[in-house]
GROMACS .gro file of N, CA, C and O in nm:
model
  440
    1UNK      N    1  -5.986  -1.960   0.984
    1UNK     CA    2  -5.900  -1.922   1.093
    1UNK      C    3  -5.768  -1.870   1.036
    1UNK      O    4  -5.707  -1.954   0.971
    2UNK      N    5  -5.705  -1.738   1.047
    2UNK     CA    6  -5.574  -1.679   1.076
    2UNK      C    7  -5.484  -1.715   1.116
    2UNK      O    8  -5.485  -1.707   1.239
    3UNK      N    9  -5.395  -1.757   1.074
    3UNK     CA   10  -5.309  -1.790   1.126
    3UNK      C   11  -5.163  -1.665   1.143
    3UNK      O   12  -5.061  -1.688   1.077
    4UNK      N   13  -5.166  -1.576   1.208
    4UNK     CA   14  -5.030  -1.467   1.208
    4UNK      C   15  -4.929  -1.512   1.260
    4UNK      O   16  -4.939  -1.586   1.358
    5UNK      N   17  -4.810  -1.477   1.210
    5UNK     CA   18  -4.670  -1.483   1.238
    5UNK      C   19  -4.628  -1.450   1.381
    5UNK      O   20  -4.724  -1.394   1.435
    6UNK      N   21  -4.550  -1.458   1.444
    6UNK     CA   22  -4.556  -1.439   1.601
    6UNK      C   23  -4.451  -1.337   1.553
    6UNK      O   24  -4.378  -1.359   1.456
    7UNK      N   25  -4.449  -1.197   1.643
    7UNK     CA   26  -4.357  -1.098   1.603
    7UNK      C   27  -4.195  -1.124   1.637
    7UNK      O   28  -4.141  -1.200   1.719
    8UNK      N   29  -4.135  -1.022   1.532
    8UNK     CA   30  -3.999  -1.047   1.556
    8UNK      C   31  -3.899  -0.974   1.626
    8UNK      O   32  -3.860  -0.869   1.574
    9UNK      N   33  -3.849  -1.013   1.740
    9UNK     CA   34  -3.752  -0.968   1.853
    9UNK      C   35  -3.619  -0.896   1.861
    9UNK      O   36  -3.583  -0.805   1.936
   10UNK      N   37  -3.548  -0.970   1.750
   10UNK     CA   38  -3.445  -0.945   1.714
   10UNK      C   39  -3.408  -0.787   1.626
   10UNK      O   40  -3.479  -0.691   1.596
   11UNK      N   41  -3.253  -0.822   1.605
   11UNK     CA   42  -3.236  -0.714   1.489
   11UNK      C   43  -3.261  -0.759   1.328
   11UNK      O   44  -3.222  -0.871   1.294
   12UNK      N   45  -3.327  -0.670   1.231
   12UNK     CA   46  -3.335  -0.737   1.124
   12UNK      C   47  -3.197  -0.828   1.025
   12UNK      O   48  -3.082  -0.816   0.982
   13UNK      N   49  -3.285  -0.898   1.030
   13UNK     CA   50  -3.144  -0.983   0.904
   13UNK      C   51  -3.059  -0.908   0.778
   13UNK      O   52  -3.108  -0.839   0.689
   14UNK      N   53  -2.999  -0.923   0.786
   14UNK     CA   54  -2.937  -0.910   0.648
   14UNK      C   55  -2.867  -1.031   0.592
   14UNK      O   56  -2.826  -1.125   0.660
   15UNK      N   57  -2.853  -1.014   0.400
   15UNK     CA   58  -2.776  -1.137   0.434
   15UNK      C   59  -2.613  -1.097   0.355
   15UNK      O   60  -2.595  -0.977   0.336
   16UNK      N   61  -2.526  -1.170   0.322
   16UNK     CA   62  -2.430  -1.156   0.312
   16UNK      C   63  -2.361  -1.052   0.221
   16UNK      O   64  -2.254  -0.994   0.237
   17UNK      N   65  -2.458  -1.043   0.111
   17UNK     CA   66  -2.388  -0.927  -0.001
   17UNK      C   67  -2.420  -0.783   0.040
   17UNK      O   68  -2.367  -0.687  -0.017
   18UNK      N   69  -2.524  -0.768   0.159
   18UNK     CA   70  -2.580  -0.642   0.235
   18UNK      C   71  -2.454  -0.588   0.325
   18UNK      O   72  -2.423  -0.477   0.368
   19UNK      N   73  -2.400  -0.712   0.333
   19UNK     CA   74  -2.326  -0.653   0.462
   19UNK      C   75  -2.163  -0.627   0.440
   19UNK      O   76  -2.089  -0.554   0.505
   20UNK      N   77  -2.131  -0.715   0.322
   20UNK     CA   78  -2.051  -0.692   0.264
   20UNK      C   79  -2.008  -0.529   0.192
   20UNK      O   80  -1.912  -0.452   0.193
   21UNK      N   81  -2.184  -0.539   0.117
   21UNK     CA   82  -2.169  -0.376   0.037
   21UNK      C   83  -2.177  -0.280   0.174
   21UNK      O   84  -2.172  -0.161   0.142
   22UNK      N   85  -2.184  -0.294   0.278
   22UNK     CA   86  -2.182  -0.168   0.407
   22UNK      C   87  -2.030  -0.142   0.440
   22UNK      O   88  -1.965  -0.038   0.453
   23UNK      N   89  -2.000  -0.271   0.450
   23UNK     CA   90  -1.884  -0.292   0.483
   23UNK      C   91  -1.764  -0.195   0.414
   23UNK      O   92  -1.690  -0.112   0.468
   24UNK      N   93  -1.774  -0.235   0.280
   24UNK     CA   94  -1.689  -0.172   0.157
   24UNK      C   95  -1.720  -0.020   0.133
   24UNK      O   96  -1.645   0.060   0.078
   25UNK      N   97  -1.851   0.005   0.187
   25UNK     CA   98  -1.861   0.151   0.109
   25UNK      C   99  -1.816   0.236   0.247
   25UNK      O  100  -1.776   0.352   0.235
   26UNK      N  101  -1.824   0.177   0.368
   26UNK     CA  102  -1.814   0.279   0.505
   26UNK      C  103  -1.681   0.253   0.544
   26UNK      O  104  -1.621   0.335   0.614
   27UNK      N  105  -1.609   0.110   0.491
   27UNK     CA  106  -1.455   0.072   0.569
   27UNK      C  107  -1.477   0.018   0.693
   27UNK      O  108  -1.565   0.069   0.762
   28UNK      N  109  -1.432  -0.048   0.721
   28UNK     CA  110  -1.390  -0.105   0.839
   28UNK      C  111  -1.229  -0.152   0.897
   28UNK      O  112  -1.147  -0.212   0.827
   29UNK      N  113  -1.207  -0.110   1.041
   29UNK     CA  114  -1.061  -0.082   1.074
   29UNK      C  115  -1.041  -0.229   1.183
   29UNK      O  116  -1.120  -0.264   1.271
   30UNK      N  117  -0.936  -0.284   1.150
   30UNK     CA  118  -0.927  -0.375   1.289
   30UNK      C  119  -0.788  -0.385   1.287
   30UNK      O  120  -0.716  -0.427   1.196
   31UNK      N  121  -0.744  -0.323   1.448
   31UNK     CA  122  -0.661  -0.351   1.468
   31UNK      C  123  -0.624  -0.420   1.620
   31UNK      O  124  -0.705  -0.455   1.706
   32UNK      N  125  -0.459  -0.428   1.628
   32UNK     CA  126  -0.444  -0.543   1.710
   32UNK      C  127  -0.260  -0.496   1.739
   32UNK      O  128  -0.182  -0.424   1.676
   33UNK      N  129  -0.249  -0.566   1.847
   33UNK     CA  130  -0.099  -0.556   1.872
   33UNK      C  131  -0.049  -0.715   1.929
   33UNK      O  132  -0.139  -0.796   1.956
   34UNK      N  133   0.082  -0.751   1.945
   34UNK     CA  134   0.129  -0.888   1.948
   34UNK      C  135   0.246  -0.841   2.029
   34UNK      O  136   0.320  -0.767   1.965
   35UNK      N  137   0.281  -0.865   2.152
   35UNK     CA  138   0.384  -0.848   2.226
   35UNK      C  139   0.440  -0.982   2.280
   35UNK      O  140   0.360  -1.056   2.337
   36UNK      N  141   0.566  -1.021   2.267
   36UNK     CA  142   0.638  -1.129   2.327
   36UNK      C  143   0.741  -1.069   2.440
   36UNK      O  144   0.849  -1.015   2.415
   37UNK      N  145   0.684  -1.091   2.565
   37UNK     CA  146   0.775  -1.066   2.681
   37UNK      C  147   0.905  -1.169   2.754
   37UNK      O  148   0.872  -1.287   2.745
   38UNK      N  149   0.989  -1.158   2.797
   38UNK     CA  150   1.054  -1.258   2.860
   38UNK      C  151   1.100  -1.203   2.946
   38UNK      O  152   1.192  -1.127   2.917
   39UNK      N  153   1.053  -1.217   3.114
   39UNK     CA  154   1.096  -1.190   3.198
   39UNK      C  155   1.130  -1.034   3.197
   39UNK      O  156   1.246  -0.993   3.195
   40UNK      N  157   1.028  -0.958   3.198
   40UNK     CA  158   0.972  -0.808   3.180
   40UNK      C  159   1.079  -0.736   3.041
   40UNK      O  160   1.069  -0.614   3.022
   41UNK      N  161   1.170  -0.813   2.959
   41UNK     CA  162   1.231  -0.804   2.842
   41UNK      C  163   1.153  -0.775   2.707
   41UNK      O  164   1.165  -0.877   2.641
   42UNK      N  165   1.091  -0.696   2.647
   42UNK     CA  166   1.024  -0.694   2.537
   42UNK      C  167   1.124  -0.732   2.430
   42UNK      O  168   1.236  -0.683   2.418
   43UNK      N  169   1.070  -0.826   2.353
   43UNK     CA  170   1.123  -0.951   2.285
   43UNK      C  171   1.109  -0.921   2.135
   43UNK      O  172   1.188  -0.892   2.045
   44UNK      N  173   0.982  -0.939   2.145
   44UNK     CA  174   0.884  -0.814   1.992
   44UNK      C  175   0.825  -0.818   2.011
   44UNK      O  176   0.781  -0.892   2.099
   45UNK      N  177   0.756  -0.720   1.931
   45UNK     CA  178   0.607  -0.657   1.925
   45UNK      C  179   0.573  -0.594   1.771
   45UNK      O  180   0.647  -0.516   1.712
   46UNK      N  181   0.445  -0.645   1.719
   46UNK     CA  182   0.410  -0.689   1.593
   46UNK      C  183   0.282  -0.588   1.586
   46UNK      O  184   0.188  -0.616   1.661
   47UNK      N  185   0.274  -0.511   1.530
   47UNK     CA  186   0.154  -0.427   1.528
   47UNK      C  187   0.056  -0.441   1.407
   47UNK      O  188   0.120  -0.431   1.303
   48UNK      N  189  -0.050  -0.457   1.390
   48UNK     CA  190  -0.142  -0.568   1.309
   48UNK      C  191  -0.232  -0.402   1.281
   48UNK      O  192  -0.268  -0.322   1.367
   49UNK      N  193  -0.248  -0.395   1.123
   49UNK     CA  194  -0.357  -0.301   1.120
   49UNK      C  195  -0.420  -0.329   1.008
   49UNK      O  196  -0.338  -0.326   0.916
   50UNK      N  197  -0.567  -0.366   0.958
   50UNK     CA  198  -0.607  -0.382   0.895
   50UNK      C  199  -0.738  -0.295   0.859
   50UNK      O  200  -0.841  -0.281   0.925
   51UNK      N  201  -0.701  -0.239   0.724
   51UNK     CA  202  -0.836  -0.155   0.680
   51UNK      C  203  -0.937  -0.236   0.523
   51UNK      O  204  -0.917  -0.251   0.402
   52UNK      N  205  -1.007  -0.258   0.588
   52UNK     CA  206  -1.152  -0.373   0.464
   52UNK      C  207  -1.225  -0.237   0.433
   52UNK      O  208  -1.318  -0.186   0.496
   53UNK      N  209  -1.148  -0.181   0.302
   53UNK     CA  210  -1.293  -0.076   0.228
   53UNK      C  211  -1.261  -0.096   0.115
   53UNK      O  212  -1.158  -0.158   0.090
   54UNK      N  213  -1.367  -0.033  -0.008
   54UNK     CA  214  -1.358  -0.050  -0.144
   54UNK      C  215  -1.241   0.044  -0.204
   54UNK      O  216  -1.190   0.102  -0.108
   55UNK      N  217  -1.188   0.078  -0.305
   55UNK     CA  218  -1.089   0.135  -0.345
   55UNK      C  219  -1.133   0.275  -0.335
   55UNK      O  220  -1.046   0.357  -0.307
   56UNK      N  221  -1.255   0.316  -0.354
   56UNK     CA  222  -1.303   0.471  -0.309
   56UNK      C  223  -1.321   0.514  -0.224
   56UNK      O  224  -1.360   0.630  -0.226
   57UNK      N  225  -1.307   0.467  -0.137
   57UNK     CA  226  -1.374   0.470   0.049
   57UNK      C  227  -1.227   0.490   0.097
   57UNK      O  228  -1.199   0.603   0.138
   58UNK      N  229  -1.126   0.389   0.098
   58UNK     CA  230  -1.006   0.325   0.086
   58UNK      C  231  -0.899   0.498   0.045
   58UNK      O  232  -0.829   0.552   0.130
   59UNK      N  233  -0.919   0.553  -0.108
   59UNK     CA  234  -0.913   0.700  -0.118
   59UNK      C  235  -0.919   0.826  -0.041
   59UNK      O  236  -0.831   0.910  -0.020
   60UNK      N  237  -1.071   0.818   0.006
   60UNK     CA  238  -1.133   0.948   0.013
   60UNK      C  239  -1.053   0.916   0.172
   60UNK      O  240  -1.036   1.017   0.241
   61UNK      N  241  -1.009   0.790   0.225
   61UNK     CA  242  -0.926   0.799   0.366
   61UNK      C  243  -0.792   0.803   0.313
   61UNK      O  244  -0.710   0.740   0.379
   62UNK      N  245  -0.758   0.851   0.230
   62UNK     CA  246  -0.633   0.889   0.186
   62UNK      C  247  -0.521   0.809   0.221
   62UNK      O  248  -0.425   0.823   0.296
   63UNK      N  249  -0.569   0.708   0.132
   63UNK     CA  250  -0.487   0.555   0.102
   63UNK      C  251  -0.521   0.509  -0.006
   63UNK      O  252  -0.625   0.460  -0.051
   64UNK      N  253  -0.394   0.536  -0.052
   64UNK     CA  254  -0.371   0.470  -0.207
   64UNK      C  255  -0.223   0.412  -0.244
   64UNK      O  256  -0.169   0.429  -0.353
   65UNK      N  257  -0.175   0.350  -0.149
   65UNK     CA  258  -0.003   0.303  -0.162
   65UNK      C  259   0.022   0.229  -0.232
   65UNK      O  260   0.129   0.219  -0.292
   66UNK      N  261  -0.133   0.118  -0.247
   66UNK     CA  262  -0.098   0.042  -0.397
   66UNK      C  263  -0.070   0.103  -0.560
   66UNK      O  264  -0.027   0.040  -0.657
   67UNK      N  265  -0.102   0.223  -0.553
   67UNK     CA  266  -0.061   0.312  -0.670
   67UNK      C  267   0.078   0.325  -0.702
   67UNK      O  268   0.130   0.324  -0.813
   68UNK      N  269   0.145   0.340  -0.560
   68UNK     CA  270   0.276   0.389  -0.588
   68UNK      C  271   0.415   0.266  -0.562
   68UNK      O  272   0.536   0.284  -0.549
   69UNK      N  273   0.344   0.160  -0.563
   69UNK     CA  274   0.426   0.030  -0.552
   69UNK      C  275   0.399  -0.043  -0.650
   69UNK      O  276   0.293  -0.088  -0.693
   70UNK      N  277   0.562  -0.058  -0.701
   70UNK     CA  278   0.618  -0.129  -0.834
   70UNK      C  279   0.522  -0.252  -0.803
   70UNK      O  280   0.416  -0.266  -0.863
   71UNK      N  281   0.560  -0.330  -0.718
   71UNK     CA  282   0.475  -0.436  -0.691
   71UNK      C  283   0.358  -0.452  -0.712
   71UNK      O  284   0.335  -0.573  -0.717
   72UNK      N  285   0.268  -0.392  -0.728
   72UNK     CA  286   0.126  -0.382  -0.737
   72UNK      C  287   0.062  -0.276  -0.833
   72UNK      O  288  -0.059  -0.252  -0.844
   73UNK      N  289   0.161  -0.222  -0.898
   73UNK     CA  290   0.094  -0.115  -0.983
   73UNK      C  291   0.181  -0.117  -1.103
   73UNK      O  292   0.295  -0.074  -1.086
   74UNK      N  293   0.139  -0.173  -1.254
   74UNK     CA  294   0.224  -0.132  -1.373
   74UNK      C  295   0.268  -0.022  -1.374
   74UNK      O  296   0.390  -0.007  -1.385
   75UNK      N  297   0.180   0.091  -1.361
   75UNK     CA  298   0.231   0.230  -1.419
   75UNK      C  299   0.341   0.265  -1.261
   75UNK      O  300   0.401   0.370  -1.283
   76UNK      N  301   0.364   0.227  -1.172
   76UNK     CA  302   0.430   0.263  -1.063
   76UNK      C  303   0.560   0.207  -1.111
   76UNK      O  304   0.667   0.266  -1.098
   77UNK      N  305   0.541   0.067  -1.178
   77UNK     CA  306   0.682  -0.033  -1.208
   77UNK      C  307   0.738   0.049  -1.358
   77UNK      O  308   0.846   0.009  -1.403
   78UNK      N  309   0.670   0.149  -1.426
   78UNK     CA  310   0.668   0.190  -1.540
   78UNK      C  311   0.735   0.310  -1.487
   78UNK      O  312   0.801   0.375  -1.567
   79UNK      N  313   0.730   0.348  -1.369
   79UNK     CA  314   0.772   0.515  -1.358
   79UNK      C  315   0.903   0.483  -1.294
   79UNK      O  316   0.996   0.562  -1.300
   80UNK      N  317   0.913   0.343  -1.221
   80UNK     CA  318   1.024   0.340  -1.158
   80UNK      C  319   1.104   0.277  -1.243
   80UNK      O  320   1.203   0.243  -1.179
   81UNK      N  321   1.111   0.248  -1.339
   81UNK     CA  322   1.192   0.170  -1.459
   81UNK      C  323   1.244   0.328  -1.542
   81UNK      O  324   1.352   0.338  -1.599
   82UNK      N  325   1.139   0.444  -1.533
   82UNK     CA  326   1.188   0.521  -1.621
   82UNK      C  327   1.273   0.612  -1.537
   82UNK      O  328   1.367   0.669  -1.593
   83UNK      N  329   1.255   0.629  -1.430
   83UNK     CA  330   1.371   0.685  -1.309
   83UNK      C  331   1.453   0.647  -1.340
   83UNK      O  332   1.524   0.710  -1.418
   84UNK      N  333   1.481   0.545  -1.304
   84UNK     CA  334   1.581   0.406  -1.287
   84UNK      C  335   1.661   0.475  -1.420
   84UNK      O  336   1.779   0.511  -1.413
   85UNK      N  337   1.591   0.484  -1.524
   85UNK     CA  338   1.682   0.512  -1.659
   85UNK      C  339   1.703   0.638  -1.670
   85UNK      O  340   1.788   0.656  -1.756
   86UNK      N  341   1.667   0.732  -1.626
   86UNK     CA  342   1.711   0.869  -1.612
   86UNK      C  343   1.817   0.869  -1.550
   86UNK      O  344   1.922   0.915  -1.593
   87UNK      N  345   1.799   0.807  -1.422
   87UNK     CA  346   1.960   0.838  -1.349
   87UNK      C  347   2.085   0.766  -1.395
   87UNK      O  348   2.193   0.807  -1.352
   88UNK      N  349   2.082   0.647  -1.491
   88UNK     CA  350   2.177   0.581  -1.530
   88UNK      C  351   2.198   0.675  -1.653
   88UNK      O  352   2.310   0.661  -1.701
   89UNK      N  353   2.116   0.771  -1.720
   89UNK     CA  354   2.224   0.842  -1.828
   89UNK      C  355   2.258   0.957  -1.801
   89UNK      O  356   2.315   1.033  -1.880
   90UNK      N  357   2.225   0.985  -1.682
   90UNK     CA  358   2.302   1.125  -1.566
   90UNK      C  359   2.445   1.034  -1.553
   90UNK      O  360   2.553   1.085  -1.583
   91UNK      N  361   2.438   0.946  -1.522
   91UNK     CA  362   2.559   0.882  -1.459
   91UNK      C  363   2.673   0.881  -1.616
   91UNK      O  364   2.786   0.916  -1.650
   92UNK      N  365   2.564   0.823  -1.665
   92UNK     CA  366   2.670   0.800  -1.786
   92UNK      C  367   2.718   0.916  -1.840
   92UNK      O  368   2.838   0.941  -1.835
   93UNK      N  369   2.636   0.993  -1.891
   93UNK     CA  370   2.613   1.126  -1.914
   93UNK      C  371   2.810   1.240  -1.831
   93UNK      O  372   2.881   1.330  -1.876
   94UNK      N  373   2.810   1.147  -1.686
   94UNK     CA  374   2.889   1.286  -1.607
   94UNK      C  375   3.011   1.172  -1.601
   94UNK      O  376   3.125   1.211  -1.576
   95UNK      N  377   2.982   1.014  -1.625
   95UNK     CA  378   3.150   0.930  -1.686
   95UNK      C  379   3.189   1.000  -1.815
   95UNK      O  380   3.307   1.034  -1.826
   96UNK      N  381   3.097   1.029  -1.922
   96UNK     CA  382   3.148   1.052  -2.046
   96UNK      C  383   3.254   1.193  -2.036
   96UNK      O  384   3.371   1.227  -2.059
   97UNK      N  385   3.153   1.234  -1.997
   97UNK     CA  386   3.190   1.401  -2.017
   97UNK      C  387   3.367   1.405  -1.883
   97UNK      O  388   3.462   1.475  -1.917
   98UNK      N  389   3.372   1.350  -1.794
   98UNK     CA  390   3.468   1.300  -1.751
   98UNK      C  391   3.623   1.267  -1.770
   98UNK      O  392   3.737   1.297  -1.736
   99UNK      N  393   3.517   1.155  -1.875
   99UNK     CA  394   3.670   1.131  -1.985
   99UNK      C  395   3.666   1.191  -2.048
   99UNK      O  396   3.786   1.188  -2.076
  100UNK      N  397   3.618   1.275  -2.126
  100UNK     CA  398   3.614   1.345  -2.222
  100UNK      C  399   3.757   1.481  -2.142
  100UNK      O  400   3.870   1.505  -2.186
  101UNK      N  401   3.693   1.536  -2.028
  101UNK     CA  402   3.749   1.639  -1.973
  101UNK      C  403   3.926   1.594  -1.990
  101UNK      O  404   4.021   1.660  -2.031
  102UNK      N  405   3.911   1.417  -1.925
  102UNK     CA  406   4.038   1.346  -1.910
  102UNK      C  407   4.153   1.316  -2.024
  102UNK      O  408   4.272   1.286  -2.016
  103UNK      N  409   4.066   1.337  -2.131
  103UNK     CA  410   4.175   1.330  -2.293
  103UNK      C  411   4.192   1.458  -2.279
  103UNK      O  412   4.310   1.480  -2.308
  104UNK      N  413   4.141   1.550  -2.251
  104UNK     CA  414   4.181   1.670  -2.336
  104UNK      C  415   4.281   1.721  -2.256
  104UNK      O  416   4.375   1.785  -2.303
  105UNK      N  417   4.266   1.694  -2.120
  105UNK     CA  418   4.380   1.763  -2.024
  105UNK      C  419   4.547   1.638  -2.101
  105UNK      O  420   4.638   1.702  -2.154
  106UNK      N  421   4.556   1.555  -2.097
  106UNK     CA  422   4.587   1.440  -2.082
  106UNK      C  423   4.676   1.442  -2.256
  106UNK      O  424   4.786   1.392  -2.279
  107UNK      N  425   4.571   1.530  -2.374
  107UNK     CA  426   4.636   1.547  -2.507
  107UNK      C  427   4.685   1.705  -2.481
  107UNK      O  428   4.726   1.755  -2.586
  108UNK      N  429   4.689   1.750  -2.423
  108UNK     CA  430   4.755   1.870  -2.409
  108UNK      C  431   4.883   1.859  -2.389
  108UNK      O  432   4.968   1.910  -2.462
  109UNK      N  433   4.904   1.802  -2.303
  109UNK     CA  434   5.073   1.757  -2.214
  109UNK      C  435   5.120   1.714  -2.347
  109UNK      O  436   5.236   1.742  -2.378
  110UNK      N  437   5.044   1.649  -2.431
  110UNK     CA  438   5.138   1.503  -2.503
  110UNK      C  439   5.183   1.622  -2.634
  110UNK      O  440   5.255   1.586  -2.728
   0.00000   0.00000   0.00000
């Protein structure tokens, strides 16, 4: 005697690393808003946006801000350290030359 499986109704299963890898390669968006009213007074309002994709997916939607934040990116904290030092020997650079301008007017008189 046979014994067969009784058919299945549902949607197929997946299990967690399936849905995960869908997840990451297609993105997923959730968002949300948070309003505090008082007596028809808007109080705040908190706007919640969250995007779950892999760093290529995440790209090709033309988002990549962690690149360009010191915070989260060496070479970002590396470019802004070397700014940072460019403009301090502009600065120094237009004190020197300054004083420089300032003796010479300054040894003329004398």
């Amino acid at each position: 005697m046979l014994c067969t499986p009784p058919p299945t109704t549902g949607p197929p299963t997946s299990d967690l690393a399936e849905i995960l890898e869908r997840v990451l390669d297609k993105g997923i968006v959730i968002a949300g808003d948070i309003k505090i009213d008082l007596l028809d007074i808007e109080l705040l309002t908190i706007r919640l946006r969250l995007f779950v994709a892999s760093v290529d997916t995440a790209r090709k939607a033309g988002i990549d801000w962690w690149e360009t934040d010191p915070a989260l990116s060496s070479r970002a904290r590396r470019d802004a350290l070397a700014e940072e030092n460019a403009r301090l020997r502009e600065q120094l650079e237009s004190y020197e030359s300054a004083e420089l301008t300032g003796a010479a007017r300054g040894g003329e008189g004398a």
